[in-house]
Short mmCIF file of C-alpha atoms in Angstrom, two decimals:
data_model
loop_
_atom_site.label_atom_id
_atom_site.label_comp_id
_atom_site.label_asym_id
_atom_site.label_seq_id
_atom_site.Cartn_x
_atom_site.Cartn_y
_atom_site.Cartn_z
CA MET A 1 -3.14 -48.06 20.01
CA SER A 2 -4.67 -45.24 22.21
CA GLU A 3 -5.95 -42.38 21.05
CA SER A 4 -3.32 -40.39 22.13
CA ASN A 5 0.07 -41.82 20.35
CA LYS A 6 -2.00 -42.54 17.17
CA LYS A 7 -2.24 -38.50 17.40
CA ILE A 8 1.21 -38.54 18.10
CA ILE A 9 2.35 -40.72 15.18
CA GLN A 10 0.10 -38.59 12.78
CA GLU A 11 0.65 -35.29 13.87
CA SER A 12 4.63 -36.46 12.93
CA ASP A 13 4.06 -37.51 9.62
CA ASP A 14 2.05 -34.66 8.99
CA LEU A 15 5.51 -32.80 9.30
CA THR A 16 7.33 -30.27 6.69
CA TYR A 17 10.59 -29.92 6.34
CA GLY A 18 10.01 -26.65 7.93
CA ASP A 19 8.81 -28.48 10.35
CA ILE A 20 11.48 -30.30 11.35
CA VAL A 21 13.91 -27.90 10.84
CA TRP A 22 12.72 -25.96 12.99
CA GLY A 23 12.29 -28.15 15.82
CA GLN A 24 16.31 -28.47 15.75
CA PHE A 25 16.50 -24.36 15.45
CA LYS A 26 14.72 -24.12 19.20
CA LYS A 27 17.17 -26.76 20.59
CA ASN A 28 20.04 -24.34 20.08
CA ASN A 29 19.53 -21.93 23.17
CA LEU A 30 22.04 -19.17 22.30
CA ALA A 31 20.32 -18.81 18.85
CA MET A 32 16.36 -19.00 20.09
CA PHE A 33 18.53 -15.66 22.19
CA ALA A 34 19.35 -14.09 19.47
CA LEU A 35 16.57 -14.20 17.46
CA TYR A 36 14.63 -12.81 20.51
CA GLY A 37 17.07 -10.10 20.33
CA LEU A 38 16.58 -9.69 16.59
CA SER A 39 12.97 -9.46 17.58
CA ILE A 40 13.02 -6.88 19.81
CA LEU A 41 15.53 -4.78 17.05
CA ILE A 42 12.40 -4.89 15.08
CA PHE A 43 9.62 -3.72 17.58
CA ILE A 44 11.94 -0.76 18.10
CA ALA A 45 12.20 -0.50 14.34
CA VAL A 46 8.74 -0.23 13.45
CA PHE A 47 7.76 1.69 16.65
CA CYS A 48 10.54 4.21 17.44
CA PRO A 49 7.76 6.86 16.55
CA LEU A 50 6.60 5.76 19.73
CA LEU A 51 9.65 6.92 21.65
CA ALA A 52 10.85 9.47 20.46
CA SER A 53 9.27 12.51 17.92
CA ASP A 54 8.78 16.17 18.10
CA ARG A 55 5.42 16.06 17.12
CA PRO A 56 3.07 15.12 20.23
CA PHE A 57 -0.04 13.08 20.60
CA ILE A 58 -1.73 15.70 21.79
CA TRP A 59 -2.08 18.99 20.89
CA VAL A 60 -4.30 21.71 22.63
CA GLU A 61 -3.96 25.28 21.99
CA ASN A 62 -6.39 27.77 22.97
CA GLY A 63 -8.96 25.21 23.47
CA GLN A 64 -8.96 23.73 19.81
CA THR A 65 -7.13 20.13 19.63
CA SER A 66 -4.93 18.61 17.23
CA TYR A 67 -3.21 15.11 16.75
CA PRO A 68 0.22 15.77 14.98
CA TRP A 69 2.05 12.91 15.67
CA PHE A 70 -0.57 11.03 13.56
CA SER A 71 -1.34 13.76 10.71
CA SER A 72 3.37 13.23 10.45
CA LEU A 73 3.62 9.90 10.12
CA PHE A 74 3.13 9.98 6.54
CA ASP A 75 4.14 13.32 5.41
CA ARG A 76 7.25 13.32 3.22
CA ASN A 77 7.72 16.99 4.81
CA TYR A 78 8.57 15.35 8.27
CA TYR A 79 9.90 12.32 7.37
CA GLU A 80 11.27 12.60 3.82
CA ASN A 81 12.62 9.05 3.71
CA SER A 82 10.84 5.68 2.48
CA VAL A 83 12.10 3.42 4.65
CA ASP A 84 10.75 5.41 7.42
CA ILE A 85 7.61 5.73 5.40
CA PHE A 86 7.05 1.83 5.03
CA PHE A 87 8.07 1.22 8.89
CA ASN A 88 5.58 4.06 10.30
CA LEU A 89 3.08 2.10 7.97
CA ALA A 90 3.54 -1.49 9.44
CA MET A 91 3.51 0.37 13.09
CA VAL A 92 -0.34 1.26 11.65
CA LEU A 93 -0.76 -1.77 10.16
CA VAL A 94 0.23 -4.28 12.30
CA ILE A 95 -2.41 -4.68 14.97
CA PRO A 96 -5.58 -5.12 12.37
CA LEU A 97 -3.36 -7.06 10.43
CA SER A 98 -2.34 -9.57 13.27
CA ILE A 99 -6.11 -9.31 13.90
CA ILE A 100 -7.07 -10.47 10.26
CA TRP A 101 -4.02 -13.42 9.73
CA THR A 102 -5.28 -14.98 13.05
CA VAL A 103 -8.80 -15.08 11.85
CA VAL A 104 -8.08 -16.49 7.90
CA SER A 105 -5.84 -18.72 10.11
CA ARG A 106 -7.83 -20.45 12.38
CA VAL A 107 -10.88 -20.42 9.21
CA LEU A 108 -8.37 -22.06 7.74
CA LYS A 109 -7.51 -24.97 9.76
CA THR A 110 -10.85 -25.89 10.70
CA LYS A 111 -11.17 -26.53 6.49
CA HIS A 112 -8.20 -27.94 6.54
CA SER A 113 -7.67 -31.47 8.57
CA GLU A 114 -3.79 -31.67 6.67
CA LYS A 115 -1.08 -29.41 8.24
CA ARG A 116 0.56 -29.54 4.54
CA ALA A 117 -3.24 -28.37 2.97
CA TYR A 118 -3.66 -25.68 5.75
CA ARG A 119 0.06 -23.92 4.89
CA LYS A 120 -0.47 -23.85 1.20
CA VAL A 121 -3.30 -21.78 1.55
CA LEU A 122 -2.16 -19.65 4.71
CA TYR A 123 1.09 -19.06 2.06
CA ARG A 124 -1.05 -18.08 -0.75
CA PHE A 125 -2.59 -15.76 1.41
CA ASN A 126 0.43 -14.38 2.87
CA MET A 127 1.95 -13.77 -0.20
CA GLY A 128 -1.71 -11.39 -1.08
CA LEU A 129 -1.47 -9.41 2.33
CA PHE A 130 2.17 -8.94 1.18
CA ALA A 131 1.16 -7.27 -2.12
CA ALA A 132 -1.64 -5.57 -0.77
CA PHE A 133 1.09 -3.89 1.87
CA ILE A 134 3.48 -3.72 -0.80
CA VAL A 135 0.90 -1.66 -3.26
CA LEU A 136 -0.62 0.42 -0.46
CA PHE A 137 2.77 1.64 0.51
CA LEU A 138 3.80 2.61 -3.28
CA GLY A 139 0.95 4.44 -2.96
CA ILE A 140 1.46 6.14 0.00
CA SER A 141 4.91 7.47 -1.70
CA MET A 142 3.87 9.02 -4.23
CA GLN A 143 2.14 11.45 -1.81
CA LYS A 144 3.27 14.62 -1.66
CA TYR A 145 1.29 15.64 1.52
CA GLU A 146 3.79 17.99 3.32
CA GLU A 147 2.07 19.92 6.61
CA PRO A 148 3.20 23.51 7.60
CA TYR A 149 6.85 23.08 9.50
CA LYS A 150 6.22 24.04 13.08
CA GLN A 151 8.25 23.91 16.08
CA TYR A 152 5.67 22.29 18.40
CA TYR A 153 8.08 21.16 21.74
CA GLU A 154 9.93 24.96 20.96
CA GLU A 155 6.61 26.47 21.79
CA TYR A 156 5.64 24.37 24.57
CA THR A 157 8.37 24.95 26.49
CA GLN A 158 8.19 28.68 25.86
CA SER A 159 4.74 28.62 26.58
CA GLN A 160 4.95 26.92 30.04
CA GLU A 161 8.04 29.81 30.82
CA ASP A 162 6.33 32.80 30.28
CA ASN A 163 2.69 31.95 29.86
CA THR A 164 1.89 33.89 26.52
CA LYS A 165 -0.47 31.02 25.23
CA ASP A 166 -2.59 28.17 27.15
CA ILE A 167 -1.31 25.58 25.21
CA SER A 168 -1.07 21.72 26.58
CA ALA A 169 0.42 18.81 25.05
CA VAL A 170 1.89 14.88 25.12
CA PHE A 171 5.15 14.00 23.95
CA THR A 172 6.84 10.95 23.64
CA PRO A 173 9.10 9.94 25.60
CA ILE A 174 12.09 12.02 23.97
CA PRO A 175 10.76 14.43 22.41
CA TYR A 176 13.21 15.17 19.43
CA GLY A 177 13.17 13.83 16.27
CA TYR A 178 16.14 12.57 14.37
CA ARG A 179 17.16 15.59 12.23
CA LYS A 180 16.51 18.08 15.29
CA THR A 181 19.41 19.97 16.02
CA GLY A 182 20.85 23.29 18.53
CA PHE A 183 21.14 21.22 21.55
CA LYS A 184 24.92 21.80 23.09
CA SER A 185 27.97 20.57 20.81
CA LEU A 186 28.90 17.04 22.24
CA GLU A 187 27.68 17.09 24.89
CA GLY A 188 27.55 14.37 27.64
CA ILE A 189 25.33 11.58 28.69
CA SER A 190 21.93 13.66 31.03
CA GLY A 191 18.49 13.31 31.69
CA ASP A 192 16.99 15.10 28.79
CA HIS A 193 20.16 13.32 26.02
CA TRP A 194 20.65 9.80 27.09
CA LEU A 195 23.74 9.29 24.62
CA GLY A 196 24.83 12.63 24.73
CA VAL A 197 24.74 15.02 21.41
CA ASP A 198 27.21 14.51 18.60
CA GLN A 199 29.47 17.27 17.14
CA SER A 200 26.14 18.90 14.37
CA THR A 201 24.02 19.17 17.99
CA ARG A 202 21.54 16.75 17.32
CA ASP A 203 20.36 13.45 20.03
CA VAL A 204 22.28 10.74 20.01
CA ALA A 205 19.81 8.41 21.44
CA VAL A 206 16.44 9.35 18.32
CA ARG A 207 19.73 8.37 15.81
CA MET A 208 20.32 5.42 17.44
CA LEU A 209 16.74 4.64 17.38
CA TYR A 210 16.22 5.18 14.05
CA GLY A 211 19.50 4.65 12.86
CA THR A 212 17.98 0.36 13.71
CA ARG A 213 15.21 1.36 10.29
CA ILE A 214 18.56 2.27 8.06
CA ALA A 215 20.58 -0.90 9.13
CA LEU A 216 17.66 -3.66 9.02
CA SER A 217 16.39 -2.05 6.02
CA ILE A 218 19.90 -1.95 3.84
CA GLY A 219 20.85 -5.69 4.82
CA ILE A 220 16.93 -7.59 4.05
CA ILE A 221 16.75 -4.97 0.79
CA ALA A 222 20.24 -5.60 -0.34
CA VAL A 223 20.31 -9.22 0.60
CA SER A 224 17.17 -9.53 -0.86
CA ILE A 225 18.04 -8.71 -4.40
CA TYR A 226 21.52 -10.66 -4.35
CA VAL A 227 19.93 -13.48 -3.29
CA SER A 228 17.82 -13.18 -6.49
CA ILE A 229 19.92 -12.70 -8.53
CA GLY A 230 22.23 -15.38 -7.91
CA VAL A 231 19.36 -17.96 -7.32
CA VAL A 232 18.61 -17.19 -10.96
CA ILE A 233 22.56 -17.44 -12.16
CA GLY A 234 22.82 -20.70 -10.17
CA SER A 235 20.10 -22.75 -10.85
CA THR A 236 20.35 -21.93 -14.94
CA ALA A 237 23.62 -22.94 -14.27
CA GLY A 238 23.49 -26.34 -12.19
CA PHE A 239 20.37 -27.92 -14.14
CA PHE A 240 21.29 -26.86 -17.87
CA GLY A 241 24.66 -28.10 -17.12
CA GLY A 242 27.26 -28.38 -20.34
CA TRP A 243 28.21 -25.37 -22.39
CA THR A 244 25.68 -22.87 -19.93
CA ASP A 245 27.70 -24.03 -16.85
CA ILE A 246 30.51 -23.82 -18.06
CA LEU A 247 30.09 -20.03 -19.39
CA ILE A 248 28.48 -18.71 -16.04
CA VAL A 249 30.51 -20.53 -14.09
CA ARG A 250 33.51 -18.80 -15.42
CA PHE A 251 31.49 -15.49 -15.71
CA ILE A 252 30.78 -16.37 -11.67
CA GLU A 253 34.71 -16.23 -11.27
CA ILE A 254 34.99 -13.05 -12.77
CA PHE A 255 32.78 -11.29 -11.10
CA MET A 256 34.13 -12.77 -7.86
CA SER A 257 37.99 -10.92 -8.56
CA ILE A 258 36.57 -8.29 -8.18
CA PRO A 259 36.85 -6.02 -4.79
CA SER A 260 33.53 -5.72 -4.63
CA LEU A 261 33.73 -2.68 -1.64
CA PHE A 262 36.22 -1.14 -4.07
CA VAL A 263 33.72 -0.90 -6.65
CA ILE A 264 31.37 0.25 -4.91
CA LEU A 265 33.39 3.54 -3.30
CA ALA A 266 33.81 4.23 -7.21
CA LEU A 267 30.10 4.26 -7.96
CA LEU A 268 29.13 5.96 -5.46
CA ALA A 269 32.38 8.53 -6.36
CA PHE A 270 30.36 9.81 -9.01
CA VAL A 271 27.22 10.23 -7.98
CA GLU A 272 26.54 13.50 -7.10
CA LYS A 273 24.04 12.63 -4.37
CA PRO A 274 24.28 8.78 -3.04
CA SER A 275 20.95 7.83 -0.99
CA ILE A 276 20.18 5.05 1.09
CA PHE A 277 18.76 3.29 -2.36
CA HIS A 278 22.20 3.71 -4.28
CA ILE A 279 23.68 2.14 -1.25
CA MET A 280 20.81 -1.16 -1.31
CA ALA A 281 21.15 -1.33 -5.27
CA VAL A 282 25.00 -1.27 -5.23
CA ILE A 283 26.13 -4.02 -2.56
CA GLY A 284 22.55 -6.39 -3.48
CA CYS A 285 24.00 -6.21 -7.33
CA LEU A 286 27.78 -6.61 -5.87
CA ARG A 287 27.54 -9.86 -3.50
CA TRP A 288 25.45 -12.49 -5.31
CA THR A 289 27.81 -14.37 -6.23
CA GLY A 290 28.22 -16.83 -3.21
CA VAL A 291 24.66 -17.43 -3.95
CA ALA A 292 25.29 -18.81 -7.44
CA ARG A 293 27.31 -21.14 -6.58
CA LEU A 294 25.39 -22.05 -3.64
CA THR A 295 22.76 -22.58 -5.56
CA ARG A 296 24.34 -24.30 -8.75
CA GLY A 297 25.91 -26.95 -6.82
CA GLU A 298 22.40 -27.87 -4.85
CA PHE A 299 20.97 -27.96 -8.51
CA LEU A 300 24.02 -30.24 -9.39
CA ARG A 301 23.22 -32.11 -6.52
CA LEU A 302 19.48 -33.06 -6.93
CA ARG A 303 19.02 -32.82 -10.65
CA ASN A 304 19.85 -36.56 -10.78
CA LEU A 305 17.60 -37.49 -8.24
CA ASP A 306 14.42 -39.87 -8.99
CA PHE A 307 11.71 -36.93 -8.66
CA VAL A 308 13.68 -34.63 -11.01
CA SER A 309 13.75 -37.63 -13.57
CA SER A 310 9.36 -37.67 -12.98
CA ALA A 311 9.05 -34.13 -13.48
CA ILE A 312 10.85 -34.09 -16.67
CA ALA A 313 9.12 -37.45 -17.64
CA LEU A 314 5.78 -36.33 -17.06
CA GLY A 315 6.59 -33.43 -19.51
CA TYR A 316 6.50 -30.58 -17.04
CA PRO A 317 7.90 -27.19 -18.72
CA THR A 318 11.75 -26.73 -17.30
CA ARG A 319 10.48 -23.46 -15.22
CA ARG A 320 8.33 -25.42 -13.08
CA ILE A 321 10.74 -28.31 -12.04
CA ILE A 322 13.26 -25.36 -11.85
CA PHE A 323 10.96 -23.53 -9.68
CA GLN A 324 8.24 -25.48 -7.87
CA HIS A 325 10.22 -28.96 -7.80
CA VAL A 326 14.02 -28.23 -8.01
CA LEU A 327 14.63 -24.81 -5.54
CA PRO A 328 12.61 -25.13 -2.91
CA ASN A 329 15.00 -28.24 -1.90
CA ALA A 330 18.15 -26.25 -2.60
CA LEU A 331 17.58 -23.26 -0.73
CA GLY A 332 18.28 -24.84 2.66
CA PRO A 333 22.70 -23.21 2.31
CA VAL A 334 21.21 -20.42 0.48
CA LEU A 335 18.89 -19.68 3.22
CA VAL A 336 21.75 -19.69 5.98
CA ASN A 337 24.21 -17.24 3.38
CA ALA A 338 21.19 -14.77 3.72
CA THR A 339 21.28 -14.42 7.07
CA PHE A 340 24.80 -14.03 7.44
CA GLY A 341 24.50 -11.36 4.30
CA VAL A 342 22.38 -9.15 5.93
CA ALA A 343 25.34 -8.94 9.06
CA ALA A 344 27.72 -7.98 5.94
CA ALA A 345 25.45 -5.65 4.32
CA ILE A 346 24.82 -3.40 7.63
CA LEU A 347 29.00 -3.53 7.88
CA THR A 348 29.18 -2.52 4.94
CA GLU A 349 26.80 0.10 4.70
CA SER A 350 28.45 1.27 7.89
CA THR A 351 32.06 1.82 6.70
CA LEU A 352 30.41 3.71 3.52
CA SER A 353 28.58 6.23 5.78
CA PHE A 354 31.93 6.12 8.39
CA LEU A 355 34.11 7.31 5.36
CA GLY A 356 31.45 9.75 4.78
CA LEU A 357 30.38 8.14 0.85
CA GLY A 358 26.77 7.10 2.60
CA ASP A 359 23.31 8.50 2.80
CA VAL A 360 23.36 12.02 5.08
CA SER A 361 20.22 12.84 5.56
CA VAL A 362 19.37 9.46 6.96
CA PRO A 363 20.02 8.77 10.94
CA SER A 364 22.86 6.03 10.09
CA TRP A 365 25.15 4.46 12.81
CA GLY A 366 28.11 4.97 10.91
CA GLN A 367 28.16 8.30 10.36
CA THR A 368 27.48 8.59 14.50
CA LEU A 369 30.80 6.35 14.73
CA ASN A 370 32.87 8.87 12.12
CA GLU A 371 32.24 11.98 14.43
CA GLY A 372 33.19 10.01 17.41
CA TYR A 373 36.37 9.21 15.79
CA SER A 374 36.98 12.81 14.13
CA THR A 375 35.89 14.28 17.85
CA GLY A 376 37.16 11.87 20.38
CA ALA A 377 34.20 12.32 22.26
CA TRP A 378 33.49 8.26 23.92
CA HIS A 379 29.93 8.56 23.68
CA LEU A 380 29.52 8.75 20.13
CA ILE A 381 31.63 5.91 19.67
CA LEU A 382 30.60 3.00 22.15
CA ALA A 383 26.97 3.87 21.04
CA PRO A 384 27.53 2.88 17.78
CA GLY A 385 29.83 0.82 17.73
CA PHE A 386 28.27 -1.51 20.71
CA ALA A 387 24.74 -1.95 18.24
CA ILE A 388 26.55 -2.49 15.22
CA PHE A 389 28.92 -4.77 16.94
CA PHE A 390 25.33 -6.48 19.03
CA THR A 391 22.89 -6.63 15.66
CA VAL A 392 25.86 -8.48 13.42
CA SER A 393 26.31 -11.21 16.59
CA LEU A 394 22.85 -11.66 16.70
CA LEU A 395 22.63 -11.63 13.07
CA ASN A 396 25.22 -14.55 13.05
CA LEU A 397 24.15 -16.30 15.51
CA VAL A 398 20.96 -17.00 13.53
CA GLY A 399 23.06 -17.77 11.06
CA GLU A 400 25.13 -20.57 12.89
CA GLY A 401 21.47 -21.76 14.30
CA PHE A 402 20.19 -22.20 11.39
CA ARG A 403 23.12 -23.78 9.46
CA ASP A 404 23.45 -26.43 12.78
CA ALA A 405 19.53 -27.03 12.51
CA LEU A 406 19.85 -27.89 8.10
CA ASP A 407 22.88 -30.28 9.04
CA PRO A 408 21.21 -33.68 9.49
CA LYS A 409 24.55 -34.86 11.33
CA MET A 410 23.90 -32.43 14.13
CA ARG A 411 20.13 -33.43 14.93
CA LYS A 412 19.59 -34.15 18.25
#
């Protein structure tokens, strides 16, 4: 047997379950297109301050140079929402963290010849890197650093008109922030306003860009909450069975009978100033029943297999058997459900914002759609409507791609 054939056989024997699923997913051209589209949306969410901001990169006034754009990234007076701080931190650290990850992964690959051992160590490194990022984010969020408010773009345009000050500046392609007002109300699409102006005299294009952050964060965080709840409850019911399973299933059925949208509307009505985090928490605490049922069904299927019986016979703790042995083999349908859940969470937040129950301090797509509905301005209807439709469609296509990749009958 040739060395090339031996290498191919060795690599095929070292394939993980994730490698097999990813290989099947890549054969679905439509799902890959949707995944590329989601990557573009994530890129826009992270780097939108490079596209739209009323703080200049470079500000030279009377010979003194400053860099307001860089100092504003973690200024709570300018970015008052923690979602923006999170994405700004990701934007600042994405290049250095990518370099560190590339170097470490190459070093680990040289030390570990087997792919499974290499990925196990790399997974721990990734978790440590993510934990460090979260700690840094929490530390920055607690800071109350606030710069004096200054209207840079107005001062710059005024200086260009009357030459009273010696000012030069370098702005982003769209020199407006998403809270910037003062434009002509309901102005249509123009060279200065790529998607027009809303009824509150704010630039729509800027709000659409920053609204990508809100949509993605709502979907990911809310789904993370209810997936965690559903996995814990469903795995407990499926693994122990008996009366534990019966009681939990009855509880799930009672919870499923409650219309979640009306519960969300009722809960938010009691909150004086609903924030984006209230919406995340409410969605996350009400949508866990589907994940719990899926996890329970997978545990019922897996708990009597030989590898579980062997783990019990070896005396492993119950917690280890559930979360280290059974759960990794039961996560396939849960991940597919989570992908669809992100799309559902985005639709729910857009619905709440459309009804006027969202966070008015964030640039939600639903708010813009609501203004379009109340005014009849077509650019306020098409822009957020297409953004919601496009994002939800991409997520659904990715979910269908993973569902087909996880199904052995669909493998080619």
